[in-house]
Amino acid sequence: MAVIETRNPATGEPLPPVEATQPEQLAKIIADARAAQREWAARDFEDRAAFAEQLIARVSDAEIVDELARSVAQEMGKPLRQARAEIANVRNRSRAFVDRAREACKAEVGVEGSIEVTTTWRPLGVVAVIAPWNFPVSTPNNLALSAILTGNAAVLKPSEFTPRSGALYHALIADLLPPGLLGLVQGGGEIGRALVQAEVDMVAFTGSIATGQAIMREAAGGMKRLVLELGGKDPMLILPGANVDAAADFAVRNSLTNCGQVCVATERVFVHRDLEAEFIAAVRERVAGYSVGDPLSEDTDYGPMASERQREIVLEQLADARERGAEFVVEGQKRGPGYWLGPSVVRGVADDMRLAREETFGPVVAISTFAETDEAVRRANATPYGLGASVWGPPGPETEAVAGRLEAGMVGINRGLSAAAGAPWVGWKMSGYGYTRSVAGMRNFMQPQTHARNVG
Ligand code: NAD
């Protein structure tokens, strides 16, 4: 039996292996999904959506939440409280997913002269859902619900770093659905590539830009539909007149939560030079208050990084910043066993440093200053990434106007970004292709078909 081997990032100790899917098993998993999908698509929407309430009940059960949260903490080091918050997202978002999908599935009728056209929205068939390790429960749920509620079948491939959490999530939802409708494939990039090449109609992917590009190439042959949610290098602009305390709270929280391993983490702070000293003092104080410890303890704010490789990337970027003259306000220490790396606060980050150019995905508050707002906007936009951003300044039209000049799909104004209230989850430039959530996001999992007839 081929297995996936993982390690507990807090200790470096091996975790129980999980069985890997073999390429020759894919055809049956996909065929079962396709057979189940035909009957699923024929049901009316409310019948299809009924399972969502049962899923919500399951992820409200304290024992189930505890098992899932412990698995996430053990596999990728997310502190237990944050893991529970991730699972709470499944509970809190699922009804909104149902509401958006209900709208997306409605036909539209238009009349022009003597022609009446009805546009119906049809499921695509089987959607490959390929997920990363940093949100091992909520990301699979976001993509799988989008696919299933719009009448598709899905085949989920969790990350090879979090196979057990992926399997637990799958087990929670799969038996609420017709047999085979949500398949499961376990393994790494190789089986991921085989899944993209197999008889699937769409790939819904969350992960790195490099893998997104590989998927795009693989999918080109079959012109498969794609939704790709990719990496970010989110800027934060702190303008004159900003509430520095609130900005420091956010900068620290959004750079360090999940050890910075969040696609919409704050990766670049641009603070007006007159506010820098006050801002850095406030950041230093907050970082000192972080409780570093065992991810399985209830009091921990900050655990280990998820993998040795991820820690190495961060250390390489920090070494490059030091060589090029950045100053460490706080220097995160590496320690073991396990993949621990304390938080760093770095000032004087120049635009040509790796810390400013490449996704860090690590616990670093990276600070540089600016003199003019135009300069801050230009430097914030000087990146191929365009996922999220935030602007901090006096509430009102001037700060709003700066938000409108940023090349990011999601911008927060005196807060973090949000896809609440029916908004899409969307990246710009190389941070995404297609998008999810929102009615329009649901329609990315569907094919419009028009029926034209003469009237009158
Ligand atoms: P990754 O791209 O290395 O892997 C993601 C998934 O793709 C894994 O399941 C992996 O096994 C699979 N995979 C790898 N090669 C493949 C191939 N050739 N074909 C098909 N599948 C393949 O990313 P990761 O390290 O797991 O996750 C971190 C990345 O995800 C970061 O860049 C982060 O910013 C991004 N991310 C983005 C969002 C978003 O919403 N935009 C959310 C979370 C994470």
Coordinates of C-alpha atoms and ligand atoms in Angstrom, one line a residue:
M1 CA 0.0 0.0 0.0
A2 CA 1.4 3.4 -1.0
V3 CA 1.1 5.9 1.8
I4 CA 1.5 9.6 2.5
E5 CA 3.9 10.4 5.3
T6 CA 3.5 13.5 7.3
R7 CA 5.2 15.0 10.4
N8 CA 3.8 17.0 13.3
P9 CA 5.5 20.4 12.8
A10 CA 5.5 21.1 16.6
T11 CA 7.8 18.0 17.3
G12 CA 9.1 16.8 13.9
E13 CA 7.6 13.4 14.9
P14 CA 6.0 11.2 12.2
L15 CA 2.2 11.1 12.2
P16 CA 0.3 7.9 11.3
P17 CA 0.5 7.4 7.5
V18 CA -2.5 7.9 5.2
E19 CA -3.2 5.7 2.2
A20 CA -2.4 7.4 -1.1
T21 CA -4.6 7.1 -4.2
Q22 CA -3.1 5.3 -7.1
P23 CA -3.4 6.8 -10.6
E24 CA -5.3 3.7 -11.8
Q25 CA -8.0 4.3 -9.2
L26 CA -8.9 7.7 -10.6
A27 CA -11.0 6.5 -13.5
K28 CA -13.5 4.7 -11.2
I29 CA -13.7 7.6 -8.7
I30 CA -14.5 10.0 -11.5
A31 CA -16.9 7.6 -13.2
D32 CA -18.8 7.2 -9.9
A33 CA -18.9 10.9 -9.5
R34 CA -20.2 11.4 -13.0
A35 CA -22.9 8.8 -12.6
A36 CA -24.1 10.4 -9.3
Q37 CA -24.0 13.8 -10.9
R38 CA -26.6 13.0 -13.5
E39 CA -29.2 12.3 -10.9
W40 CA -28.0 15.2 -8.7
A41 CA -28.4 17.7 -11.4
A42 CA -31.9 16.5 -12.1
R43 CA -33.1 17.4 -8.6
D44 CA -34.6 20.8 -7.8
F45 CA -32.4 23.2 -6.0
E46 CA -34.0 23.0 -2.6
D47 CA -33.7 19.2 -2.6
R48 CA -30.0 19.5 -3.5
A49 CA -29.3 22.1 -0.9
A50 CA -31.0 20.3 2.0
F51 CA -27.7 18.6 3.0
A52 CA -26.1 21.9 3.9
E53 CA -28.2 22.1 7.1
Q54 CA -27.0 18.7 8.1
L55 CA -23.5 19.7 7.5
I56 CA -24.0 22.8 9.6
A57 CA -25.3 20.6 12.4
R58 CA -22.3 18.3 12.2
V59 CA -19.8 21.2 12.4
S60 CA -21.6 22.6 15.3
D61 CA -21.1 19.4 17.3
A62 CA -18.3 20.0 19.9
E63 CA -16.8 16.5 19.6
I64 CA -16.6 16.7 15.8
V65 CA -15.1 20.2 15.9
D66 CA -12.6 19.1 18.5
E67 CA -11.4 16.1 16.4
L68 CA -11.1 18.1 13.3
A69 CA -9.3 21.0 15.0
R70 CA -6.8 18.7 16.7
S71 CA -6.1 17.1 13.4
V72 CA -5.4 20.5 11.8
A73 CA -3.2 21.5 14.7
Q74 CA -1.2 18.2 14.5
E75 CA -0.8 18.3 10.8
M76 CA 0.1 21.9 10.1
G77 CA 0.7 23.5 13.5
K78 CA -2.3 25.9 13.5
P79 CA -3.2 26.8 17.2
L80 CA -6.3 25.0 18.4
R81 CA -8.4 28.2 18.8
Q82 CA -7.6 29.3 15.2
A83 CA -8.3 25.8 13.9
R84 CA -11.7 26.0 15.6
A85 CA -12.3 29.4 14.1
E86 CA -11.5 27.9 10.7
I87 CA -14.1 25.2 11.3
A88 CA -16.6 27.8 12.5
N89 CA -16.3 29.4 9.0
V90 CA -17.7 26.2 7.6
R91 CA -20.7 26.6 9.9
N92 CA -21.1 30.3 9.4
R93 CA -20.6 30.5 5.6
S94 CA -22.6 27.5 4.4
R95 CA -26.0 29.2 4.4
A96 CA -24.6 32.1 2.4
F97 CA -23.2 29.6 -0.1
V98 CA -26.7 28.1 -0.4
D99 CA -28.3 31.6 -0.9
R100 CA -25.8 32.6 -3.6
A101 CA -26.1 29.2 -5.4
R102 CA -29.9 29.5 -5.4
E103 CA -29.6 32.9 -7.2
A104 CA -27.0 31.6 -9.6
C105 CA -29.2 28.6 -10.6
K106 CA -32.1 30.8 -11.6
A107 CA -32.8 31.3 -15.3
E108 CA -33.1 34.7 -16.9
V109 CA -35.5 35.8 -19.6
G110 CA -35.0 38.7 -21.9
V111 CA -37.0 40.0 -24.9
E112 CA -35.7 42.0 -27.8
G113 CA -38.2 42.8 -30.6
S114 CA -39.8 39.5 -31.4
I115 CA -37.2 37.3 -29.9
E116 CA -37.4 35.9 -26.4
V117 CA -34.2 34.4 -25.0
T118 CA -34.0 32.3 -21.8
T119 CA -30.6 31.8 -20.3
T120 CA -30.4 28.7 -18.1
W121 CA -27.4 27.8 -15.9
R122 CA -26.2 24.2 -16.2
P123 CA -23.7 22.4 -14.1
L124 CA -20.4 21.5 -15.8
G125 CA -20.2 17.9 -14.6
V126 CA -17.3 16.8 -12.5
V127 CA -15.1 19.4 -10.8
A128 CA -11.6 18.5 -9.5
V129 CA -11.1 20.4 -6.2
I130 CA -7.4 20.8 -5.4
A131 CA -6.6 22.3 -2.0
P132 CA -3.6 23.7 -0.1
W133 CA -2.5 22.9 3.5
N134 CA -3.0 26.3 5.2
F135 CA -6.8 26.1 5.6
P136 CA -7.3 22.3 5.3
V137 CA -11.0 22.4 6.1
S138 CA -12.4 25.7 5.0
T139 CA -10.8 25.8 1.6
P140 CA -12.0 22.3 0.5
N141 CA -15.5 23.3 1.9
N142 CA -15.6 26.6 -0.1
L143 CA -14.7 24.9 -3.3
A144 CA -16.7 21.7 -2.8
L145 CA -19.9 23.5 -1.8
S146 CA -19.6 25.8 -4.8
A147 CA -19.4 22.8 -7.1
I148 CA -22.0 20.6 -5.4
L149 CA -24.7 23.3 -4.8
T150 CA -24.5 24.3 -8.5
G151 CA -25.3 20.7 -9.5
N152 CA -21.9 19.3 -10.1
A153 CA -20.1 16.4 -8.7
A154 CA -16.6 17.0 -7.2
V155 CA -13.4 15.0 -6.5
L156 CA -11.5 16.5 -3.6
K157 CA -7.7 16.3 -3.4
P158 CA -6.5 17.7 -0.1
S159 CA -2.9 18.7 0.3
E160 CA -0.3 16.0 1.0
F161 CA 0.6 17.9 4.1
T162 CA -2.9 17.6 5.6
P163 CA -4.4 14.4 4.3
R164 CA -6.0 13.3 7.6
S165 CA -7.8 16.6 8.0
G166 CA -8.9 16.4 4.4
A167 CA -10.2 12.9 5.0
L168 CA -12.1 13.9 8.1
Y169 CA -13.8 16.8 6.3
H170 CA -14.7 14.5 3.5
A171 CA -16.2 11.9 5.8
L172 CA -18.3 14.7 7.4
I173 CA -19.9 15.7 4.2
A174 CA -19.8 12.8 1.8
D175 CA -22.4 10.6 3.4
L176 CA -24.9 13.4 3.4
L177 CA -24.7 13.2 -0.4
P178 CA -25.5 10.5 -2.9
P179 CA -22.7 7.8 -3.0
G180 CA -19.8 8.9 -5.2
L181 CA -20.9 12.5 -5.6
L182 CA -18.0 13.8 -3.7
G183 CA -14.9 11.6 -4.3
L184 CA -11.6 11.8 -2.5
V185 CA -8.1 11.5 -3.9
Q186 CA -5.1 11.5 -1.6
G187 CA -1.5 12.3 -2.6
G188 CA 0.8 15.1 -3.8
G189 CA 1.5 16.9 -7.1
E190 CA 1.7 13.8 -9.2
I191 CA -1.8 12.6 -8.5
G192 CA -3.0 16.2 -8.6
R193 CA -1.6 16.4 -12.2
A194 CA -3.2 13.1 -13.1
L195 CA -6.6 14.3 -11.8
V196 CA -6.4 17.5 -13.9
Q197 CA -5.6 15.4 -16.9
A198 CA -8.4 12.9 -16.2
E199 CA -12.0 13.1 -17.4
V200 CA -12.9 16.1 -15.3
D201 CA -14.8 19.2 -16.7
M202 CA -13.4 21.8 -14.4
V203 CA -10.5 22.4 -11.9
A204 CA -11.2 24.5 -8.9
F205 CA -7.8 25.1 -7.3
T206 CA -6.4 27.1 -4.4
G207 CA -2.6 27.2 -4.0
S208 CA 0.5 28.7 -5.4
I209 CA 0.9 30.6 -8.7
A210 CA 3.4 28.1 -10.0
T211 CA 1.0 25.2 -9.5
G212 CA -1.8 27.3 -10.9
Q213 CA 0.2 27.9 -14.1
A214 CA 1.0 24.1 -14.4
I215 CA -2.8 23.4 -14.0
M216 CA -3.6 25.9 -16.7
R217 CA -1.2 24.3 -19.1
E218 CA -2.5 20.8 -18.3
A219 CA -6.1 21.9 -18.6
A220 CA -5.6 23.6 -22.0
G221 CA -5.9 20.4 -24.0
G222 CA -9.4 19.7 -22.9
M223 CA -10.2 23.5 -22.6
K224 CA -11.3 22.6 -19.0
R225 CA -13.0 25.4 -17.0
L226 CA -10.8 26.8 -14.3
V227 CA -11.1 28.8 -11.1
L228 CA -7.6 29.4 -9.6
E229 CA -7.2 31.2 -6.3
L230 CA -3.5 31.9 -5.9
G231 CA -0.9 33.5 -3.8
G232 CA -0.6 37.1 -2.6
K233 CA 1.8 39.8 -1.5
D234 CA -0.7 42.1 0.2
P235 CA 0.3 45.7 0.9
M236 CA -0.9 47.8 3.8
L237 CA -0.8 51.5 3.4
I238 CA -0.8 53.7 6.5
L239 CA -1.5 57.3 5.4
P240 CA -1.1 60.5 7.4
G241 CA -4.0 60.9 9.9
A242 CA -4.4 57.1 10.3
N243 CA -5.3 55.5 13.7
V244 CA -1.8 54.1 14.3
D245 CA -2.9 51.8 17.2
A246 CA -5.6 50.2 15.1
A247 CA -3.2 49.9 12.2
A248 CA -0.6 48.2 14.4
D249 CA -3.2 45.8 15.8
F250 CA -4.1 44.7 12.3
A251 CA -0.5 44.6 10.9
V252 CA 0.6 42.3 13.7
R253 CA -2.5 40.1 13.7
N254 CA -2.6 39.8 9.9
S255 CA 1.2 39.2 9.5
L256 CA 1.4 36.6 12.3
T257 CA -1.9 34.6 12.4
N258 CA -1.2 31.0 11.3
C259 CA 2.5 32.0 11.3
G260 CA 1.8 34.3 8.4
Q261 CA 0.7 31.3 6.3
V262 CA -2.4 33.0 4.9
C263 CA -2.9 33.9 1.3
V264 CA -4.2 37.4 2.4
A265 CA -1.7 37.9 5.1
T266 CA -0.2 41.4 5.2
E267 CA 3.2 41.0 3.5
R268 CA 4.3 44.6 3.0
V269 CA 3.6 47.5 5.3
F270 CA 4.1 51.0 3.8
V271 CA 3.9 53.6 6.6
H272 CA 4.1 57.3 6.2
R273 CA 7.6 58.3 7.4
D274 CA 6.2 60.7 10.0
L275 CA 4.2 57.8 11.6
E276 CA 6.9 55.2 11.5
A277 CA 8.4 55.6 15.0
E278 CA 5.0 55.5 16.7
F279 CA 3.9 52.6 14.5
I280 CA 7.0 50.5 15.2
A281 CA 6.7 51.1 19.0
A282 CA 3.1 49.9 18.9
V283 CA 4.0 46.8 16.7
R284 CA 6.9 45.8 19.0
E285 CA 4.6 45.9 22.1
R286 CA 2.0 43.7 20.4
V287 CA 4.5 41.2 19.2
A288 CA 5.9 40.9 22.7
G289 CA 2.4 40.0 23.9
Y290 CA 2.0 37.0 21.6
S291 CA 1.8 33.7 23.4
V292 CA 4.0 31.2 21.6
G293 CA 3.5 27.5 22.4
D294 CA 2.1 24.1 21.8
P295 CA -0.6 24.4 19.1
L296 CA -2.7 21.9 21.0
S297 CA -2.9 24.2 24.0
E298 CA -5.9 26.5 24.4
D299 CA -3.8 29.5 25.3
T300 CA -1.5 29.5 22.2
D301 CA -1.6 32.4 19.7
Y302 CA 1.3 31.2 17.7
G303 CA 2.6 27.8 16.9
P304 CA 5.3 26.3 14.6
M305 CA 5.5 26.8 10.9
A306 CA 3.9 24.0 8.8
S307 CA 7.0 22.6 7.3
E308 CA 10.7 22.7 7.2
R309 CA 10.6 23.9 3.5
Q310 CA 8.3 26.8 4.4
R311 CA 10.6 27.9 7.3
E312 CA 13.6 27.7 5.0
I313 CA 11.9 30.1 2.4
V314 CA 11.3 32.6 5.2
L315 CA 14.8 32.3 6.6
E316 CA 16.3 32.8 3.1
Q317 CA 14.2 36.0 2.6
L318 CA 15.2 37.3 6.0
A319 CA 18.9 36.6 5.3
D320 CA 18.6 38.5 1.9
A321 CA 17.0 41.4 3.7
R322 CA 19.7 41.6 6.3
E323 CA 22.5 41.5 3.6
R324 CA 20.8 44.3 1.7
G325 CA 20.7 46.5 4.8
A326 CA 17.2 46.0 6.4
E327 CA 17.1 46.4 10.2
F328 CA 15.6 43.8 12.6
V329 CA 13.4 45.4 15.2
V330 CA 12.5 41.9 16.4
E331 CA 14.4 38.9 15.2
G332 CA 12.5 35.6 15.1
Q333 CA 14.6 32.7 16.4
K334 CA 14.6 29.3 14.8
R335 CA 14.4 26.3 17.2
G336 CA 13.7 22.6 17.1
P337 CA 12.7 19.9 17.2
G338 CA 9.9 20.8 14.8
Y339 CA 9.7 23.8 12.6
W340 CA 9.6 26.7 15.0
L341 CA 10.4 30.2 13.9
G342 CA 9.6 33.2 16.1
P343 CA 8.0 36.4 14.7
S344 CA 10.3 39.0 13.0
V345 CA 9.7 42.7 12.6
V346 CA 11.9 44.2 9.9
R347 CA 12.2 47.9 9.0
G348 CA 13.9 49.5 6.0
V349 CA 12.6 46.9 3.6
A350 CA 13.6 48.0 0.1
D351 CA 11.5 47.2 -3.0
D352 CA 14.3 45.0 -4.5
M353 CA 14.6 42.7 -1.5
R354 CA 13.1 39.2 -1.8
L355 CA 11.0 40.1 1.3
A356 CA 9.3 42.8 -0.8
R357 CA 9.0 40.8 -4.1
E358 CA 8.2 37.2 -3.3
E359 CA 5.4 35.7 -1.3
T360 CA 6.9 35.1 2.2
F361 CA 4.1 33.1 3.8
G362 CA 5.8 33.5 7.1
P363 CA 5.7 35.4 10.4
V364 CA 7.2 38.7 9.4
V365 CA 6.0 42.3 9.7
A366 CA 7.9 43.8 6.8
I367 CA 8.0 47.7 7.1
S368 CA 9.1 50.4 4.7
T369 CA 8.3 54.1 4.7
F370 CA 7.1 56.6 2.1
A371 CA 6.9 60.3 1.8
E372 CA 4.0 60.8 -0.7
T373 CA 0.8 58.9 -1.2
D374 CA 1.4 58.6 -4.9
E375 CA 4.7 56.9 -4.2
A376 CA 3.1 54.4 -1.8
V377 CA 0.4 53.5 -4.4
R378 CA 3.0 53.0 -7.1
R379 CA 5.2 50.8 -4.9
A380 CA 2.2 48.8 -3.6
N381 CA 1.2 48.1 -7.2
A382 CA 4.7 47.2 -8.4
T383 CA 4.1 43.5 -8.1
P384 CA 2.6 40.7 -10.2
Y385 CA 0.4 39.8 -7.2
G386 CA -3.0 41.4 -6.7
L387 CA -4.9 39.4 -4.1
G388 CA -5.7 41.7 -1.1
A389 CA -4.7 45.1 0.3
S390 CA -5.6 47.5 3.1
V391 CA -5.5 51.3 3.4
W392 CA -5.5 53.0 6.8
G393 CA -6.3 56.8 6.9
P394 CA -8.9 59.3 7.9
P395 CA -12.3 57.8 7.1
G396 CA -13.7 59.6 4.0
P397 CA -13.3 60.1 0.3
E398 CA -9.5 60.6 0.2
T399 CA -8.8 57.3 1.8
E400 CA -11.5 55.6 -0.3
A401 CA -9.8 57.1 -3.4
V402 CA -6.5 55.5 -2.5
A403 CA -8.2 52.1 -2.1
G404 CA -9.6 52.6 -5.6
R405 CA -6.1 53.0 -7.1
L406 CA -4.8 49.7 -5.7
E407 CA -4.4 46.8 -8.1
A408 CA -5.9 44.2 -5.7
G409 CA -9.1 42.2 -6.0
M410 CA -10.1 42.8 -2.3
V411 CA -9.2 46.0 -0.4
G412 CA -10.0 46.7 3.3
I413 CA -10.4 50.3 4.4
N414 CA -9.4 50.8 8.0
R415 CA -10.0 47.0 8.4
G416 CA -9.0 43.8 6.7
L417 CA -10.6 42.8 3.4
S418 CA -13.8 40.8 3.4
A419 CA -16.0 38.8 1.1
A420 CA -19.1 39.4 3.3
A421 CA -22.5 40.4 2.1
G422 CA -22.4 38.5 -1.2
A423 CA -19.1 39.9 -2.4
P424 CA -16.7 37.7 -4.4
W425 CA -13.4 36.2 -3.2
V426 CA -11.2 37.5 -5.9
G427 CA -7.6 38.1 -6.9
W428 CA -6.3 40.4 -9.6
K429 CA -3.2 40.0 -11.9
M430 CA -1.4 36.8 -11.1
S431 CA -3.2 36.2 -7.8
G432 CA -6.2 34.6 -9.5
Y433 CA -8.1 33.4 -12.5
G434 CA -11.8 33.4 -12.1
Y435 CA -13.2 33.7 -8.6
T436 CA -15.6 32.2 -6.1
R437 CA -18.4 33.2 -3.7
S438 CA -21.0 35.8 -4.9
V439 CA -23.6 34.9 -7.4
A440 CA -21.2 35.5 -10.2
G441 CA -18.6 33.3 -8.5
M442 CA -21.1 30.5 -8.3
R443 CA -21.7 30.8 -12.0
N444 CA -18.0 30.1 -12.7
F445 CA -19.0 26.5 -11.8
M446 CA -21.8 26.5 -14.4
Q447 CA -22.3 26.8 -18.2
P448 CA -24.9 29.2 -19.5
Q449 CA -27.2 27.9 -22.2
T450 CA -29.5 30.1 -24.2
H451 CA -32.9 29.1 -25.7
A452 CA -34.2 31.6 -28.2
R453 CA -37.8 31.6 -29.5
N454 CA -40.1 33.9 -31.5
V455 CA -42.8 35.7 -29.5
G456 CA -45.6 38.0 -30.4
Ligands
NAD1 P1 0.8 24.3 -3.8 O1 0.5 25.0 -5.1 O2 2.1 23.8 -3.6 O3 -0.2 23.0 -3.6 C1 -1.6 23.2 -3.7 C2 -2.2 21.9 -4.1 O4 -1.9 21.6 -5.4 C3 -1.8 20.7 -3.3 O5 -2.9 19.8 -3.0 C4 -0.8 20.0 -4.2 O6 -0.6 18.6 -4.0 C5 -1.4 20.2 -5.5 N1 -0.5 20.2 -6.7 C6 0.9 20.4 -6.7 N2 1.3 20.3 -8.0 C7 0.2 20.0 -8.8 C8 0.0 19.8 -10.2 N3 1.1 19.9 -11.1 N4 -1.2 19.6 -10.7 C9 -2.3 19.6 -9.8 N5 -2.1 19.7 -8.5 C10 -0.9 19.9 -8.0 O7 0.4 25.3 -2.6 P2 0.5 25.1 -1.1 O8 1.9 25.3 -0.7 O9 -0.3 23.9 -0.6 O10 -0.4 26.4 -0.5 C11 0.2 27.6 -0.3 C12 -0.2 28.5 -1.5 O11 -1.6 28.6 -1.6 C13 0.2 30.0 -1.2 O12 0.8 30.5 -2.4 C14 -1.0 30.7 -0.9 O13 -1.0 32.1 -1.1 C15 -2.0 30.0 -1.7 N6 -3.4 30.2 -1.2 C16 -4.3 31.0 -1.9 C17 -5.6 31.2 -1.4 C18 -6.5 32.1 -2.1 O14 -7.7 32.1 -1.8 N7 -6.1 32.9 -3.1 C19 -6.0 30.6 -0.2 C20 -5.1 29.8 0.5 C21 -3.8 29.6 0.0

